[in-house]
mmCIF file with all atom_site columns, C-alpha atoms in Angstrom:
data_model
loop_
_atom_site.group_PDB
_atom_site.id
_atom_site.type_symbol
_atom_site.label_atom_id
_atom_site.label_alt_id
_atom_site.label_comp_id
_atom_site.label_asym_id
_atom_site.label_entity_id
_atom_site.label_seq_id
_atom_site.pdbx_PDB_ins_code
_atom_site.Cartn_x
_atom_site.Cartn_y
_atom_site.Cartn_z
_atom_site.occupancy
_atom_site.B_iso_or_equiv
_atom_site.pdbx_formal_charge
_atom_site.auth_seq_id
_atom_site.auth_comp_id
_atom_site.auth_asym_id
_atom_site.auth_atom_id
_atom_site.pdbx_PDB_model_num
ATOM 1   C CA . MET A 1 1   ? 89.245  -103.235 152.647 1.00 76.00 ? 1   MET A CA 1
ATOM 2   C CA . GLY A 1 2   ? 86.284  -105.492 153.339 1.00 85.00 ? 2   GLY A CA 1
ATOM 3   C CA . LYS A 1 3   ? 84.750  -108.901 153.586 1.00 88.00 ? 3   LYS A CA 1
ATOM 4   C CA . SER A 1 4   ? 83.041  -110.796 150.807 1.00 89.00 ? 4   SER A CA 1
ATOM 5   C CA . ASP A 1 5   ? 81.028  -114.005 150.930 1.00 89.00 ? 5   ASP A CA 1
ATOM 6   C CA . PHE A 1 6   ? 84.126  -116.059 150.396 1.00 93.00 ? 6   PHE A CA 1
ATOM 7   C CA . GLY A 1 7   ? 87.053  -114.082 151.760 1.00 94.00 ? 7   GLY A CA 1
ATOM 8   C CA . THR A 1 8   ? 88.683  -110.676 152.147 1.00 95.00 ? 8   THR A CA 1
ATOM 9   C CA . VAL A 1 9   ? 88.842  -107.999 149.487 1.00 95.00 ? 9   VAL A CA 1
ATOM 10  C CA . TYR A 1 10  ? 91.848  -105.757 148.859 1.00 95.00 ? 10  TYR A CA 1
ATOM 11  C CA . ILE A 1 11  ? 92.141  -102.815 146.469 1.00 95.00 ? 11  ILE A CA 1
ATOM 12  C CA . ASP A 1 12  ? 95.422  -102.132 144.656 1.00 94.00 ? 12  ASP A CA 1
ATOM 13  C CA . THR A 1 13  ? 95.471  -98.380  144.957 1.00 93.00 ? 13  THR A CA 1
ATOM 14  C CA . ASN A 1 14  ? 98.267  -98.151  142.346 1.00 93.00 ? 14  ASN A CA 1
ATOM 15  C CA . THR A 1 15  ? 95.877  -99.380  139.662 1.00 94.00 ? 15  THR A CA 1
ATOM 16  C CA . ILE A 1 16  ? 93.114  -96.802  140.218 1.00 95.00 ? 16  ILE A CA 1
ATOM 17  C CA . ASP A 1 17  ? 92.637  -94.708  137.103 1.00 94.00 ? 17  ASP A CA 1
ATOM 18  C CA . THR A 1 18  ? 90.086  -93.356  134.685 1.00 92.00 ? 18  THR A CA 1
ATOM 19  C CA . VAL A 1 19  ? 89.654  -94.466  131.080 1.00 92.00 ? 19  VAL A CA 1
ATOM 20  C CA . LYS A 1 20  ? 87.675  -92.883  128.280 1.00 90.00 ? 20  LYS A CA 1
ATOM 21  C CA . LYS A 1 21  ? 85.616  -95.117  126.006 1.00 85.00 ? 21  LYS A CA 1
ATOM 22  C CA . ASN A 1 22  ? 83.130  -93.800  123.409 1.00 87.00 ? 22  ASN A CA 1
ATOM 23  C CA . ASN A 1 23  ? 83.425  -90.302  124.955 1.00 90.00 ? 23  ASN A CA 1
ATOM 24  C CA . VAL A 1 24  ? 82.376  -91.596  128.396 1.00 89.00 ? 24  VAL A CA 1
ATOM 25  C CA . TYR A 1 25  ? 84.683  -91.810  131.422 1.00 92.00 ? 25  TYR A CA 1
ATOM 26  C CA . TYR A 1 26  ? 84.972  -94.916  133.609 1.00 95.00 ? 26  TYR A CA 1
ATOM 27  C CA . LEU A 1 27  ? 86.781  -95.550  136.874 1.00 95.00 ? 27  LEU A CA 1
ATOM 28  C CA . ILE A 1 28  ? 88.982  -98.690  136.828 1.00 96.00 ? 28  ILE A CA 1
ATOM 29  C CA . VAL A 1 29  ? 90.539  -100.534 139.770 1.00 96.00 ? 29  VAL A CA 1
ATOM 30  C CA . SER A 1 30  ? 92.247  -103.856 140.349 1.00 96.00 ? 30  SER A CA 1
ATOM 31  C CA . VAL A 1 31  ? 90.917  -105.885 143.270 1.00 96.00 ? 31  VAL A CA 1
ATOM 32  C CA . GLU A 1 32  ? 92.152  -109.044 144.913 1.00 96.00 ? 32  GLU A CA 1
ATOM 33  C CA . GLU A 1 33  ? 89.737  -111.346 146.824 1.00 95.00 ? 33  GLU A CA 1
ATOM 34  C CA . ARG A 1 34  ? 91.704  -113.723 149.058 1.00 96.00 ? 34  ARG A CA 1
ATOM 35  C CA . TYR A 1 35  ? 89.483  -116.691 149.739 1.00 95.00 ? 35  TYR A CA 1
ATOM 36  C CA . THR A 1 36  ? 89.115  -117.872 153.316 1.00 95.00 ? 36  THR A CA 1
ATOM 37  C CA . ASP A 1 37  ? 85.976  -120.039 152.955 1.00 93.00 ? 37  ASP A CA 1
ATOM 38  C CA . GLU A 1 38  ? 87.327  -123.600 153.068 1.00 93.00 ? 38  GLU A CA 1
ATOM 39  C CA . THR A 1 39  ? 84.276  -125.171 151.369 1.00 93.00 ? 39  THR A CA 1
ATOM 40  C CA . PHE A 1 40  ? 84.517  -122.701 148.532 1.00 93.00 ? 40  PHE A CA 1
ATOM 41  C CA . LEU A 1 41  ? 88.282  -123.338 148.215 1.00 92.00 ? 41  LEU A CA 1
ATOM 42  C CA . GLN A 1 42  ? 87.781  -127.097 148.023 1.00 93.00 ? 42  GLN A CA 1
ATOM 43  C CA . GLN A 1 43  ? 85.254  -126.673 145.199 1.00 92.00 ? 43  GLN A CA 1
ATOM 44  C CA . LEU A 1 44  ? 87.527  -124.150 143.428 1.00 91.00 ? 44  LEU A CA 1
ATOM 45  C CA . ARG A 1 45  ? 90.489  -126.502 143.603 1.00 93.00 ? 45  ARG A CA 1
ATOM 46  C CA . GLN A 1 46  ? 88.778  -129.427 141.846 1.00 91.00 ? 46  GLN A CA 1
ATOM 47  C CA . SER A 1 47  ? 90.622  -129.062 138.521 1.00 89.00 ? 47  SER A CA 1
ATOM 48  C CA . GLU A 1 48  ? 94.323  -129.486 137.854 1.00 89.00 ? 48  GLU A CA 1
ATOM 49  C CA . GLU A 1 49  ? 94.886  -125.886 136.785 1.00 90.00 ? 49  GLU A CA 1
ATOM 50  C CA . THR A 1 50  ? 93.183  -124.387 139.864 1.00 91.00 ? 50  THR A CA 1
ATOM 51  C CA . LYS A 1 51  ? 94.421  -126.863 142.533 1.00 92.00 ? 51  LYS A CA 1
ATOM 52  C CA . ASP A 1 52  ? 96.689  -124.142 144.053 1.00 93.00 ? 52  ASP A CA 1
ATOM 53  C CA . ALA A 1 53  ? 94.302  -121.195 143.726 1.00 94.00 ? 53  ALA A CA 1
ATOM 54  C CA . VAL A 1 54  ? 94.004  -118.959 146.754 1.00 96.00 ? 54  VAL A CA 1
ATOM 55  C CA . SER A 1 55  ? 92.511  -115.747 145.342 1.00 96.00 ? 55  SER A CA 1
ATOM 56  C CA . ALA A 1 56  ? 90.880  -113.990 142.408 1.00 96.00 ? 56  ALA A CA 1
ATOM 57  C CA . LEU A 1 57  ? 92.314  -110.875 140.789 1.00 96.00 ? 57  LEU A CA 1
ATOM 58  C CA . ASP A 1 58  ? 89.661  -108.761 139.105 1.00 96.00 ? 58  ASP A CA 1
ATOM 59  C CA . LEU A 1 59  ? 89.765  -105.519 137.128 1.00 97.00 ? 59  LEU A CA 1
ATOM 60  C CA . TYR A 1 60  ? 86.548  -103.599 137.830 1.00 97.00 ? 60  TYR A CA 1
ATOM 61  C CA . MET A 1 61  ? 85.279  -100.834 135.530 1.00 96.00 ? 61  MET A CA 1
ATOM 62  C CA . PHE A 1 62  ? 82.663  -98.522  137.019 1.00 97.00 ? 62  PHE A CA 1
ATOM 63  C CA . THR A 1 63  ? 80.476  -95.927  135.307 1.00 95.00 ? 63  THR A CA 1
ATOM 64  C CA . ASN A 1 64  ? 81.215  -92.394  136.229 1.00 89.00 ? 64  ASN A CA 1
ATOM 65  C CA . ASP A 1 65  ? 78.043  -92.129  138.352 1.00 90.00 ? 65  ASP A CA 1
ATOM 66  C CA . GLY A 1 66  ? 78.907  -95.324  140.309 1.00 90.00 ? 66  GLY A CA 1
ATOM 67  C CA . ARG A 1 67  ? 75.684  -97.077  139.453 1.00 95.00 ? 67  ARG A CA 1
ATOM 68  C CA . TYR A 1 68  ? 76.971  -99.789  137.106 1.00 97.00 ? 68  TYR A CA 1
ATOM 69  C CA . TYR A 1 69  ? 80.064  -101.910 136.721 1.00 97.00 ? 69  TYR A CA 1
ATOM 70  C CA . CYS A 1 70  ? 81.621  -104.670 134.615 1.00 97.00 ? 70  CYS A CA 1
ATOM 71  C CA . ILE A 1 71  ? 84.729  -106.895 134.939 1.00 97.00 ? 71  ILE A CA 1
ATOM 72  C CA . PRO A 1 72  ? 87.092  -106.577 131.908 1.00 96.00 ? 72  PRO A CA 1
ATOM 73  C CA . GLN A 1 73  ? 89.614  -109.098 133.356 1.00 96.00 ? 73  GLN A CA 1
ATOM 74  C CA . ARG A 1 74  ? 89.370  -111.848 135.906 1.00 96.00 ? 74  ARG A CA 1
ATOM 75  C CA . PHE A 1 75  ? 92.075  -114.333 136.953 1.00 97.00 ? 75  PHE A CA 1
ATOM 76  C CA . LEU A 1 76  ? 92.576  -117.001 139.654 1.00 96.00 ? 76  LEU A CA 1
ATOM 77  C CA . VAL A 1 77  ? 96.006  -116.822 141.240 1.00 96.00 ? 77  VAL A CA 1
ATOM 78  C CA . ASP A 1 78  ? 98.059  -119.075 143.553 1.00 94.00 ? 78  ASP A CA 1
ATOM 79  C CA . LYS A 1 79  ? 99.908  -118.242 146.775 1.00 88.00 ? 79  LYS A CA 1
ATOM 80  C CA . ASP A 1 80  ? 102.976 -117.036 144.782 1.00 91.00 ? 80  ASP A CA 1
ATOM 81  C CA . GLY A 1 81  ? 100.842 -114.572 142.780 1.00 88.00 ? 81  GLY A CA 1
ATOM 82  C CA . LYS A 1 82  ? 100.990 -116.632 139.549 1.00 93.00 ? 82  LYS A CA 1
ATOM 83  C CA . VAL A 1 83  ? 97.953  -116.867 137.362 1.00 94.00 ? 83  VAL A CA 1
ATOM 84  C CA . CYS A 1 84  ? 96.430  -120.349 137.483 1.00 94.00 ? 84  CYS A CA 1
ATOM 85  C CA . SER A 1 85  ? 93.365  -119.655 135.323 1.00 94.00 ? 85  SER A CA 1
ATOM 86  C CA . ASN A 1 86  ? 92.169  -116.851 133.068 1.00 95.00 ? 86  ASN A CA 1
ATOM 87  C CA . LEU A 1 87  ? 88.448  -116.533 133.793 1.00 94.00 ? 87  LEU A CA 1
ATOM 88  C CA . GLY A 1 88  ? 88.031  -114.044 130.911 1.00 95.00 ? 88  GLY A CA 1
ATOM 89  C CA . SER A 1 89  ? 85.843  -110.976 131.100 1.00 95.00 ? 89  SER A CA 1
ATOM 90  C CA . ASP A 1 90  ? 82.270  -109.924 131.548 1.00 94.00 ? 90  ASP A CA 1
ATOM 91  C CA . MET A 1 91  ? 81.724  -106.590 129.768 1.00 93.00 ? 91  MET A CA 1
ATOM 92  C CA . GLN A 1 92  ? 77.947  -106.561 130.451 1.00 95.00 ? 92  GLN A CA 1
ATOM 93  C CA . MET A 1 93  ? 77.245  -103.552 132.649 1.00 95.00 ? 93  MET A CA 1
ATOM 94  C CA . LYS A 1 94  ? 75.416  -104.647 135.801 1.00 97.00 ? 94  LYS A CA 1
ATOM 95  C CA . PRO A 1 95  ? 73.846  -102.495 138.528 1.00 97.00 ? 95  PRO A CA 1
ATOM 96  C CA . ILE A 1 96  ? 75.849  -102.319 141.743 1.00 95.00 ? 96  ILE A CA 1
ATOM 97  C CA . ASP A 1 97  ? 73.696  -104.425 144.091 1.00 91.00 ? 97  ASP A CA 1
ATOM 98  C CA . GLU A 1 98  ? 76.245  -105.695 146.597 1.00 91.00 ? 98  GLU A CA 1
ATOM 99  C CA . LYS A 1 99  ? 77.668  -103.644 149.441 1.00 92.00 ? 99  LYS A CA 1
ATOM 100 C CA . ILE A 1 100 ? 81.246  -104.871 148.824 1.00 92.00 ? 100 ILE A CA 1
ATOM 101 C CA . ILE A 1 101 ? 81.145  -103.705 145.182 1.00 93.00 ? 101 ILE A CA 1
ATOM 102 C CA . SER A 1 102 ? 79.718  -100.360 146.228 1.00 94.00 ? 102 SER A CA 1
ATOM 103 C CA . ASP A 1 103 ? 82.486  -100.074 148.867 1.00 94.00 ? 103 ASP A CA 1
ATOM 104 C CA . ILE A 1 104 ? 85.118  -100.800 146.160 1.00 95.00 ? 104 ILE A CA 1
ATOM 105 C CA . TYR A 1 105 ? 83.766  -97.975  144.031 1.00 95.00 ? 105 TYR A CA 1
ATOM 106 C CA . VAL A 1 106 ? 83.595  -95.478  146.938 1.00 94.00 ? 106 VAL A CA 1
ATOM 107 C CA . LYS A 1 107 ? 87.116  -96.339  148.162 1.00 95.00 ? 107 LYS A CA 1
ATOM 108 C CA . ALA A 1 108 ? 88.617  -96.148  144.616 1.00 94.00 ? 108 ALA A CA 1
ATOM 109 C CA . LEU A 1 109 ? 86.938  -92.843  143.951 1.00 93.00 ? 109 LEU A CA 1
ATOM 110 C CA . LYS A 1 110 ? 88.237  -91.396  147.220 1.00 94.00 ? 110 LYS A CA 1
ATOM 111 C CA . VAL A 1 111 ? 91.795  -92.542  146.468 1.00 92.00 ? 111 VAL A CA 1
ATOM 112 C CA . LEU A 1 112 ? 91.523  -90.963  142.983 1.00 90.00 ? 112 LEU A CA 1
ATOM 113 C CA . GLU A 1 113 ? 90.166  -87.677  144.391 1.00 89.00 ? 113 GLU A CA 1
ATOM 114 C CA . ASP A 1 114 ? 92.916  -87.556  147.040 1.00 89.00 ? 114 ASP A CA 1
ATOM 115 C CA . ARG A 1 115 ? 95.599  -88.224  144.381 1.00 87.00 ? 115 ARG A CA 1
ATOM 116 C CA . GLN A 1 116 ? 94.172  -85.486  142.125 1.00 82.00 ? 116 GLN A CA 1
ATOM 117 C CA . ARG A 1 117 ? 93.994  -83.050  145.041 1.00 85.00 ? 117 ARG A CA 1
ATOM 118 C CA . PHE A 1 118 ? 97.629  -83.820  145.970 1.00 84.00 ? 118 PHE A CA 1
ATOM 119 C CA . GLN A 1 119 ? 98.756  -83.364  142.338 1.00 79.00 ? 119 GLN A CA 1
ATOM 120 C CA . SER A 1 120 ? 97.008  -80.024  142.017 1.00 82.00 ? 120 SER A CA 1
ATOM 121 C CA . MET A 1 121 ? 98.608  -78.852  145.313 1.00 83.00 ? 121 MET A CA 1
ATOM 122 C CA . MET A 1 122 ? 102.030 -79.834  144.028 1.00 84.00 ? 122 MET A CA 1
ATOM 123 C CA . GLY A 1 123 ? 101.416 -78.041  140.723 1.00 74.00 ? 123 GLY A CA 1
ATOM 124 C CA . LYS A 1 124 ? 100.834 -74.689  142.413 1.00 56.00 ? 124 LYS A CA 1
#
């Protein structure tokens, strides 16, 4: 999907969906960032629980207008896809100020729109 400061970002298109909270719709998508930066990986692997970490698995939640986002879930995972560390959540809405985060929103929205278009075609 794209490059980040520390690796490569992949979107899990099967997780793209909308949720409604307090009468407002949000776009959610699960994203994996596979780390390729060796210096970052060395720092990340300092503790016993993260010694085998290779990537982060994040659930992003975007506002409907695509201007803000938060991260309801964040995990570090090892090469086998097992969770090494639960990094918790950050539900504070932040403005989208990085290209990679904007690209995640745009790609997820396009996948959702394509899926809805296909479903409406099949329903006719």
